[in-house]
PDB file of C-alpha atoms in Angstrom:
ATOM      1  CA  UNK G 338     -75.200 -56.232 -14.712  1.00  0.00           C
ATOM      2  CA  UNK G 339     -78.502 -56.204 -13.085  1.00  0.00           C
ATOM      3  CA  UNK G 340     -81.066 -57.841 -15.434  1.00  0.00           C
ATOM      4  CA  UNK G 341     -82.915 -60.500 -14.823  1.00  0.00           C
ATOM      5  CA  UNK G 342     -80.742 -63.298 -15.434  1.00  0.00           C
ATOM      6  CA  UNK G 343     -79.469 -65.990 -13.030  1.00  0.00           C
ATOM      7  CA  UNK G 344     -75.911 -65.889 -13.682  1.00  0.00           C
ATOM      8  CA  UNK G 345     -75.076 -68.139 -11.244  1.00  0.00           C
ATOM      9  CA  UNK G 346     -77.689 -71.059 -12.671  1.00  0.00           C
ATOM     10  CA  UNK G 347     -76.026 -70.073 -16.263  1.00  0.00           C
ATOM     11  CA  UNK G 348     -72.839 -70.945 -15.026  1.00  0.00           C
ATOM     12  CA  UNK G 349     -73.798 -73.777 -14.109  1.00  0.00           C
ATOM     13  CA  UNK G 350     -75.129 -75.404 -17.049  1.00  0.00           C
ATOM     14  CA  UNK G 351     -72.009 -73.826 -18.727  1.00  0.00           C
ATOM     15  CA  UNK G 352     -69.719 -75.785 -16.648  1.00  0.00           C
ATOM     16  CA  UNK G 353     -71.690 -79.184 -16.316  1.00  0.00           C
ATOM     17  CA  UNK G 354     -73.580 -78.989 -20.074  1.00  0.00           C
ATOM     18  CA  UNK G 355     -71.055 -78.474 -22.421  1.00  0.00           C
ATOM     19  CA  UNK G 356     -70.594 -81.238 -24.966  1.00  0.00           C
ATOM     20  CA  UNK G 357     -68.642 -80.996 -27.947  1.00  0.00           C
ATOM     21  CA  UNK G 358     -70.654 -81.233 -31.088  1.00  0.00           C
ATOM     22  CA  UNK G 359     -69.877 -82.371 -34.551  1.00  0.00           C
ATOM     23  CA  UNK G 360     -71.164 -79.218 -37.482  1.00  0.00           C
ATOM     24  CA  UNK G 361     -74.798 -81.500 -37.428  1.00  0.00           C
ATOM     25  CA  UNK G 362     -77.327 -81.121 -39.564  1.00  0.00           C
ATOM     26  CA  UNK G 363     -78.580 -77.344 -40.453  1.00  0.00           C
ATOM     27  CA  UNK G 364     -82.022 -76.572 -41.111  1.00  0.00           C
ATOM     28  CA  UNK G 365     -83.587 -77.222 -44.307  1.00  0.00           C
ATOM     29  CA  UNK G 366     -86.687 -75.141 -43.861  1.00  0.00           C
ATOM     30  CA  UNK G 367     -87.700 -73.412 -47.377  1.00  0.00           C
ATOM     31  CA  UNK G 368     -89.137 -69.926 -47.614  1.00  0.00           C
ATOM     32  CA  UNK G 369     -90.861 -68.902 -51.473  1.00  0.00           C
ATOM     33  CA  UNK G 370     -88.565 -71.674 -52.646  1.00  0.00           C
ATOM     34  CA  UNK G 371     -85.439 -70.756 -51.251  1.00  0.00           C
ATOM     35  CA  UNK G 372     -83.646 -72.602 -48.601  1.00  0.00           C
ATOM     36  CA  UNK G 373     -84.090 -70.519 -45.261  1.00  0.00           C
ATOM     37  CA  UNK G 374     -81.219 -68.943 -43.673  1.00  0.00           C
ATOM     38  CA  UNK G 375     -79.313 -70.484 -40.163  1.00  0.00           C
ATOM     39  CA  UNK G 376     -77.771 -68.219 -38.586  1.00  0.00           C
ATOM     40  CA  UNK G 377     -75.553 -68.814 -35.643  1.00  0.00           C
ATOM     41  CA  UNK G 378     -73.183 -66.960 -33.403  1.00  0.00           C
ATOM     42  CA  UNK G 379     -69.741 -68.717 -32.044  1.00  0.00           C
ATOM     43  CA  UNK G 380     -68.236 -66.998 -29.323  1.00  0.00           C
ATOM     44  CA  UNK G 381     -64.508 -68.015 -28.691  1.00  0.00           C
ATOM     45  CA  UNK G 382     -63.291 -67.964 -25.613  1.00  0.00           C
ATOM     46  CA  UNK G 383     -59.450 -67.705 -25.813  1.00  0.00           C
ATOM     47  CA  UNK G 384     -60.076 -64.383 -27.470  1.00  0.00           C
ATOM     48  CA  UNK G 385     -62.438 -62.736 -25.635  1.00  0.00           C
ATOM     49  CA  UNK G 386     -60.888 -60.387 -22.769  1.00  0.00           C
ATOM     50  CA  UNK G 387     -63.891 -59.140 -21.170  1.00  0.00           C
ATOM     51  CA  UNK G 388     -63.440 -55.314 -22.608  1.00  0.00           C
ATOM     52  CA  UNK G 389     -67.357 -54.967 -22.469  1.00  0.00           C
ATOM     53  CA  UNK G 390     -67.226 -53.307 -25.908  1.00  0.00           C
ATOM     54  CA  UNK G 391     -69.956 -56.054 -26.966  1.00  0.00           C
ATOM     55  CA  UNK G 392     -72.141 -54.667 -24.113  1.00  0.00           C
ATOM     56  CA  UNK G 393     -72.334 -51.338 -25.143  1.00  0.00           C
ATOM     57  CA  UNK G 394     -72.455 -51.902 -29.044  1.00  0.00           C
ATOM     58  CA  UNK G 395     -75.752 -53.918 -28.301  1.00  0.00           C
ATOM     59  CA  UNK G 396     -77.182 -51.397 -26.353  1.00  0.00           C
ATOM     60  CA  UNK G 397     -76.358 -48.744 -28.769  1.00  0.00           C
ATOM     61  CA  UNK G 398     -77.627 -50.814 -32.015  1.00  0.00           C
ATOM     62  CA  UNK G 399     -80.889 -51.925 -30.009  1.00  0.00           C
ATOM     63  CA  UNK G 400     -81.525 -48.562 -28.382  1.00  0.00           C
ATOM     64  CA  UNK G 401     -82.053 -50.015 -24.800  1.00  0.00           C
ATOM     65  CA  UNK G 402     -82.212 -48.476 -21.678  1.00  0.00           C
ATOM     66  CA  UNK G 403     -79.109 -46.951 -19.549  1.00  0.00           C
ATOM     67  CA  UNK G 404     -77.118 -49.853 -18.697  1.00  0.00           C
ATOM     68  CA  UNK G 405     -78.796 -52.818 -19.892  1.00  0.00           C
ATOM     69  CA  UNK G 406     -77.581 -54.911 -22.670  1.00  0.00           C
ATOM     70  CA  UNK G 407     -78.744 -58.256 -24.100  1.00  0.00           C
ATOM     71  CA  UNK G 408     -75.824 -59.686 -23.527  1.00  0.00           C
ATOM     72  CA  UNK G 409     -73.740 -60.263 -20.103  1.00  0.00           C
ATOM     73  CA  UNK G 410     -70.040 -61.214 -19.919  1.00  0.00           C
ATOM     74  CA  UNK G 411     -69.488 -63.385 -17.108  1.00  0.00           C
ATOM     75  CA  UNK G 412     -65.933 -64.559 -15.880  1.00  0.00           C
ATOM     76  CA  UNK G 413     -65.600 -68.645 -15.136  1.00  0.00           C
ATOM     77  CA  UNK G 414     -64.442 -69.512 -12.089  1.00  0.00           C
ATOM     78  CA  UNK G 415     -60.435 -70.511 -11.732  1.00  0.00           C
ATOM     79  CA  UNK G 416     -57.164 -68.241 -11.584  1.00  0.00           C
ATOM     80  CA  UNK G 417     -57.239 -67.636 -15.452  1.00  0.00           C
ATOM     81  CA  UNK G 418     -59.243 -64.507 -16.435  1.00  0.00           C
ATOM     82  CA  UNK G 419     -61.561 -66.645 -18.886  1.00  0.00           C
ATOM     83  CA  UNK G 420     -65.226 -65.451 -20.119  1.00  0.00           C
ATOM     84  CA  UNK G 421     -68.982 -66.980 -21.261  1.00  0.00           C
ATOM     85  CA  UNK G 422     -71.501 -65.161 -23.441  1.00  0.00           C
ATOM     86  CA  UNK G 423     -74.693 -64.813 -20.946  1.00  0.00           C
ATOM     87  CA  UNK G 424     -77.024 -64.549 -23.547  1.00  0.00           C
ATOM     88  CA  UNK G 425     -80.523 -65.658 -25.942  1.00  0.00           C
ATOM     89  CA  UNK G 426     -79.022 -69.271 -27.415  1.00  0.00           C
ATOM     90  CA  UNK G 427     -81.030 -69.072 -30.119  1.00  0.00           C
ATOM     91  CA  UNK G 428     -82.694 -72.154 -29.922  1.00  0.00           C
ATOM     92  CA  UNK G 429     -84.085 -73.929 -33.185  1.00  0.00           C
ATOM     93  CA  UNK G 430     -87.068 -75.900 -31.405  1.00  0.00           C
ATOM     94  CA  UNK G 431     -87.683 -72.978 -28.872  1.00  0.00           C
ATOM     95  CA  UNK G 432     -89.300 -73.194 -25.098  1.00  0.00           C
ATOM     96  CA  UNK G 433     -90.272 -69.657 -24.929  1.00  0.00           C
ATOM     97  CA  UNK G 434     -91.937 -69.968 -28.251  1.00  0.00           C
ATOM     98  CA  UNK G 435     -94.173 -72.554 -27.568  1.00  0.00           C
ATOM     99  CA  UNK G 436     -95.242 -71.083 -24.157  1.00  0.00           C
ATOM    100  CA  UNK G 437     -96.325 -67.426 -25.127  1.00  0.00           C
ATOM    101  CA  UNK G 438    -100.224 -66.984 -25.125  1.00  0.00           C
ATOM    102  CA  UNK G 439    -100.509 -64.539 -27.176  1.00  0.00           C
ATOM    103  CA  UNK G 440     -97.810 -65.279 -30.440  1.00  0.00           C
ATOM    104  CA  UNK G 441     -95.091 -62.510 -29.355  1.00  0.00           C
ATOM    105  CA  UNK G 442     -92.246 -64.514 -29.090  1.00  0.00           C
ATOM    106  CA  UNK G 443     -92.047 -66.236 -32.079  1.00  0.00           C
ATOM    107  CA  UNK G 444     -89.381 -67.028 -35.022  1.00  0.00           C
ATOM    108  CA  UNK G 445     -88.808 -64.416 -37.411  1.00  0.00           C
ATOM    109  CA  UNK G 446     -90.671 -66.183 -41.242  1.00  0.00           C
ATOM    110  CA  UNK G 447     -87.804 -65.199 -43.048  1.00  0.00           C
ATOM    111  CA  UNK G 448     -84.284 -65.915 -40.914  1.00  0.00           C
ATOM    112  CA  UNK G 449     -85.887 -68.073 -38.093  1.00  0.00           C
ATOM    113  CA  UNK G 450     -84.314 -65.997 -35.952  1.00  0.00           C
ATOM    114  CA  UNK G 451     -85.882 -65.872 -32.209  1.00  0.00           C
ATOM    115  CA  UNK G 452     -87.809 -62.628 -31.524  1.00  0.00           C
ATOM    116  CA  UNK G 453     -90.256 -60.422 -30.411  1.00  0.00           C
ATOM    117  CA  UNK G 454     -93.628 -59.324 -31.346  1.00  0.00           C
ATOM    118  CA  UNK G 455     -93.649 -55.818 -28.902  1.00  0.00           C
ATOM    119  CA  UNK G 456     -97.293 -55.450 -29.324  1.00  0.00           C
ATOM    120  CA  UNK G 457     -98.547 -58.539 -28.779  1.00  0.00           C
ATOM    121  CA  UNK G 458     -96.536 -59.118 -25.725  1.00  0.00           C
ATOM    122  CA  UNK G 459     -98.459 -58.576 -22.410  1.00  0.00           C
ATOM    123  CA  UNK G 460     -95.547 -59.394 -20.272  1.00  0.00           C
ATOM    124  CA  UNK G 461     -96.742 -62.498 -18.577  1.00  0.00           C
ATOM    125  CA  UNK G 462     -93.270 -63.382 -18.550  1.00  0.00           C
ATOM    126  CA  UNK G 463     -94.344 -67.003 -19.281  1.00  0.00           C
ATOM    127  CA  UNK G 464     -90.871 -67.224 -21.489  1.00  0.00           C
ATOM    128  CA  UNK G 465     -88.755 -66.137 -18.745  1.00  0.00           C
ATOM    129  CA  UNK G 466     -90.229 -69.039 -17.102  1.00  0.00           C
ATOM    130  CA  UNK G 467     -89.677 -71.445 -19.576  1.00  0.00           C
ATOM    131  CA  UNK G 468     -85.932 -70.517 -20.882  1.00  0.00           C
ATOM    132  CA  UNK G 469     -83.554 -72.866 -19.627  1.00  0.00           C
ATOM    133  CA  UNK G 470     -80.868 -70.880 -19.959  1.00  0.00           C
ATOM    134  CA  UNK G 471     -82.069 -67.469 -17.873  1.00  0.00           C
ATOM    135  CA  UNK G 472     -81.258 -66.000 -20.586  1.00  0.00           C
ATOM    136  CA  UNK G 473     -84.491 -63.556 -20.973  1.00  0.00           C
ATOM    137  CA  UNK G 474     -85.811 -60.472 -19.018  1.00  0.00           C
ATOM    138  CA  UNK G 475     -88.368 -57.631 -19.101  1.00  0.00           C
ATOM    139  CA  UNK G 476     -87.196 -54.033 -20.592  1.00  0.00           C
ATOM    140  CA  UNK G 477     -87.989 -51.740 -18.051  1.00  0.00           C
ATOM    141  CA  UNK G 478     -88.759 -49.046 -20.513  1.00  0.00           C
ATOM    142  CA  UNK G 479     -91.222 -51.310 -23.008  1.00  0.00           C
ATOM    143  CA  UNK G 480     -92.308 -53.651 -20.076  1.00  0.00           C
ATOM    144  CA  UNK G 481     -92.392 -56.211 -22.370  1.00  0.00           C
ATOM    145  CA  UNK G 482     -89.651 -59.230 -22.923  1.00  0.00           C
ATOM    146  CA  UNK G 483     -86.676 -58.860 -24.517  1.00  0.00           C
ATOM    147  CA  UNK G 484     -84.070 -61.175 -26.109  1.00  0.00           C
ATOM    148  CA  UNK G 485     -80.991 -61.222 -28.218  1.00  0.00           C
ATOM    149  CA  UNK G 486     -82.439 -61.561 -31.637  1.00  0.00           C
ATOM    150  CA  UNK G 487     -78.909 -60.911 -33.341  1.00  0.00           C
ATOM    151  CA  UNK G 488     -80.103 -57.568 -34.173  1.00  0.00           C
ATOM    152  CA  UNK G 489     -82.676 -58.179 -36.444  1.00  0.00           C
ATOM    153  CA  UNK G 490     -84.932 -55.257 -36.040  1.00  0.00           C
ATOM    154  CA  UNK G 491     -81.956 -52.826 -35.972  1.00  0.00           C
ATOM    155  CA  UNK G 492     -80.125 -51.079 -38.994  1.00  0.00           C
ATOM    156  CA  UNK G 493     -77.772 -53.714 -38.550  1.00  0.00           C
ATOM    157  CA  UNK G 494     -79.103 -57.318 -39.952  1.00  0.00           C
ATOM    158  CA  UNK G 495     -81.488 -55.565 -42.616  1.00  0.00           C
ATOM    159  CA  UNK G 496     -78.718 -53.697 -43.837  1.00  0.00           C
ATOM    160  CA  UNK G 497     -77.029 -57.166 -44.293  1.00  0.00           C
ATOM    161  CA  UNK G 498     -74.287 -56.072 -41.494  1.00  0.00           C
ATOM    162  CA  UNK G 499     -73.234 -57.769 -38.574  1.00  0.00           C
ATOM    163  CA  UNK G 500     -75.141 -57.481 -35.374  1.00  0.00           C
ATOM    164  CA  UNK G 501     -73.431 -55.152 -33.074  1.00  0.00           C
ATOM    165  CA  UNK G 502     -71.340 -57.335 -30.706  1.00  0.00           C
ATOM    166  CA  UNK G 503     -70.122 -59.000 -33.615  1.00  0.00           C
ATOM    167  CA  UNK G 504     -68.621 -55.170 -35.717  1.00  0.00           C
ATOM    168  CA  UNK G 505     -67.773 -54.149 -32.218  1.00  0.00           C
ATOM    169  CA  UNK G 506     -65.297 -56.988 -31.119  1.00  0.00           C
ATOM    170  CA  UNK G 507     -61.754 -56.123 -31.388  1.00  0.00           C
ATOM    171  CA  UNK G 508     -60.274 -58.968 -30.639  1.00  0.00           C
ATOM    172  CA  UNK G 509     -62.614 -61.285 -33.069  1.00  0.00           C
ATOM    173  CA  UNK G 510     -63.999 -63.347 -30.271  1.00  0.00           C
ATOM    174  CA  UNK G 511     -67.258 -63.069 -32.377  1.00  0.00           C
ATOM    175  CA  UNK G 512     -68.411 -64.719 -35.560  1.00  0.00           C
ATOM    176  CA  UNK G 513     -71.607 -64.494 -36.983  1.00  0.00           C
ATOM    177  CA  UNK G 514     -73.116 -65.936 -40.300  1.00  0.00           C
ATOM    178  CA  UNK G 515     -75.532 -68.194 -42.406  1.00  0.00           C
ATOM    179  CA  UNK G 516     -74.564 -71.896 -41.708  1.00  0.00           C
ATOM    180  CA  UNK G 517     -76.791 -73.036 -44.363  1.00  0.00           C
ATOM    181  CA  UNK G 518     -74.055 -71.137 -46.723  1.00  0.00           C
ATOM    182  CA  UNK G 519     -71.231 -73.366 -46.940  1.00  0.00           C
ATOM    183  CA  UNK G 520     -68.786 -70.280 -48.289  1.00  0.00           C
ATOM    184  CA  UNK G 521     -69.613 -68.833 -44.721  1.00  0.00           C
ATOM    185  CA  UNK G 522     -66.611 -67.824 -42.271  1.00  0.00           C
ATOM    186  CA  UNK G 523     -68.991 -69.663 -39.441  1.00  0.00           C
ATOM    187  CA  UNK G 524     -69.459 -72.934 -42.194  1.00  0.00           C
ATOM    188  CA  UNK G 525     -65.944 -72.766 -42.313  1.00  0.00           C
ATOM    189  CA  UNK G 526     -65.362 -72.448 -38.698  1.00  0.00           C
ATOM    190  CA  UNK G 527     -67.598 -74.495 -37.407  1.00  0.00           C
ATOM    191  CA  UNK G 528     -65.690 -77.850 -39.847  1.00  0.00           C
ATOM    192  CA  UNK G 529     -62.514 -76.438 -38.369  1.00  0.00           C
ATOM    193  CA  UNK G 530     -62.817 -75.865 -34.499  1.00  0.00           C
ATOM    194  CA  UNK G 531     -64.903 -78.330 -31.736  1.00  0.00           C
ATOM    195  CA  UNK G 532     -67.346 -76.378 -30.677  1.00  0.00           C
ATOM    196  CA  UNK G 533     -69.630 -76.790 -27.790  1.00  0.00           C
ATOM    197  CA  UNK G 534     -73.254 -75.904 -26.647  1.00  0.00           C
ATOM    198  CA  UNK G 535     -75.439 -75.395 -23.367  1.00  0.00           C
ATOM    199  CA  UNK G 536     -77.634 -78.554 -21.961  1.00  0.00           C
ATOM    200  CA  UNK G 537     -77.739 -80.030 -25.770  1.00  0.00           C
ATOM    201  CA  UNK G 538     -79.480 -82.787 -23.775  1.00  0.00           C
ATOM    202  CA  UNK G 539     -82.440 -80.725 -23.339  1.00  0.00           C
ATOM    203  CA  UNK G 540     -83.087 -81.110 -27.358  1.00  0.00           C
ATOM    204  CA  UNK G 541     -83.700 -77.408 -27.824  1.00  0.00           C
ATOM    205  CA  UNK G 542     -80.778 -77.185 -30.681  1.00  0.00           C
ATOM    206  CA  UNK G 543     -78.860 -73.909 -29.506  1.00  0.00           C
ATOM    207  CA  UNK G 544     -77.858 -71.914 -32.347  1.00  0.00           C
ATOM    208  CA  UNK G 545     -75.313 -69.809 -30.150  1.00  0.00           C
ATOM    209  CA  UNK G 546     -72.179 -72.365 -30.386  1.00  0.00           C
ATOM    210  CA  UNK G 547     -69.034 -71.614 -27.817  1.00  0.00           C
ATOM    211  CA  UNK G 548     -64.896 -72.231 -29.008  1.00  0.00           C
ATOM    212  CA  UNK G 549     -63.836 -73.455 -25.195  1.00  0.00           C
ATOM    213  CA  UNK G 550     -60.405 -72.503 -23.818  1.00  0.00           C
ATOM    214  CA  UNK G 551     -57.534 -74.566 -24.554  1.00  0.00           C
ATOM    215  CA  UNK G 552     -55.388 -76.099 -21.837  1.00  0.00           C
ATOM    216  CA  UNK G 553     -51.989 -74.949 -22.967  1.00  0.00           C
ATOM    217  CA  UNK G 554     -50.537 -76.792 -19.821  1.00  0.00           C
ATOM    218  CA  UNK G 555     -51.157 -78.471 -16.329  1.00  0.00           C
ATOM    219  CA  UNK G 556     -50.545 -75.737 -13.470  1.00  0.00           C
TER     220      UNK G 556
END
């Protein structure tokens, strides 16, 4: 629970910047002809119980250091035991992207997935900086940045799996698909529930999309 992430500031924007969010438009971007995946993550809220299980299955599936995980579970503040997904929001038009000197944080050509470039990066930290969302930090064992990119350089996405929060869940607060594939559980999900996502104002287009808890009753 000690990477470089300003919980407090992402809690925050989590409970001043969420707006619900019709399914909008997906991205149309074509690669060798074909239509370009979206993927996106929705994290629910009234299921997830704060086991940590998604914590350790990222560290495992990313083979990070000791402790650290891409993604941080952080309770919301009231009487209710009630969690957020501290994590990379996957951002379509991407601050950290467009800041990095030397081309290391980029999108992925084929998935447009947010990632990293290890050996270009020189650890300027420029897209720490620039995240509005605190949501990036330096691996103290590559001393380079380091993101959730939904797994994509592990066994996980190239085996066409499910990144490791996602398989390691057990209480399904995690869904994970291509919302450009309108069989998709998340396509499907995503016409059925509101969703909500983090300072949409800022016109970064999160891809990381959050279920919010429902008030079952006034206390």
């Amino acid at each position: 629970m000690t990477q470089n992430i300003d919980r407090r500031s992402f809690l925050t924007a989590a409970a001043g910047g969420l707006v619900v969010i019709s399914l909008g438009g997906c991205t149309s971007d074509t690669v060798d002809g074909k239509k370009r995946p979206h993927y996106v993550m929705v994290f629910d809220q009234n299921k997830c119980v704060g086991c940590g299980e998604c914590k350790r299955a990222c560290n495992e599936a990313n083979h990070l250091p000791p402790g650290r995980s891409r993604v941080l579970l952080q309770r919301m503040p009231g009487p209710d035991r009630h969690y957020i997904r501290v994590s990379c929001q996957q951002c379509v038009d991407s601050p950290c992207v467009k800041v990095c000197p030397t081309g290391a944080c980029h999108h992925d050509p084929e998935t447009n997935i947010v990632t990293m470039n290890t050996d270009r990066c020189v650890g300027c930290k420029y897209c720490i900086a620039a995240c509005p969302y605190n949501a990036r930090w330096i691996n103290p064992e590559t001393k380079v940045a380091d993101n959730c990119d939904f797994c994509l350089h592990s066994k996980n996405l190239a085996a066409g799996e499910l990144p490791g929060c996602v398989a390691h869940c057990r209480f399904h607060a995690l869904s994970f698909g291509d919302l450009n594939d309108p069989n998709s559980f998340v396509s499907k999900l995503l016409k059925a529930k509101d969703t909500v996502r983090i300072r949409p104002w800022l016109g970064t287009e999160p891809t990381l999309r959050y279920i919010p808890v429902v008030k079952t009753g006034v206390r």
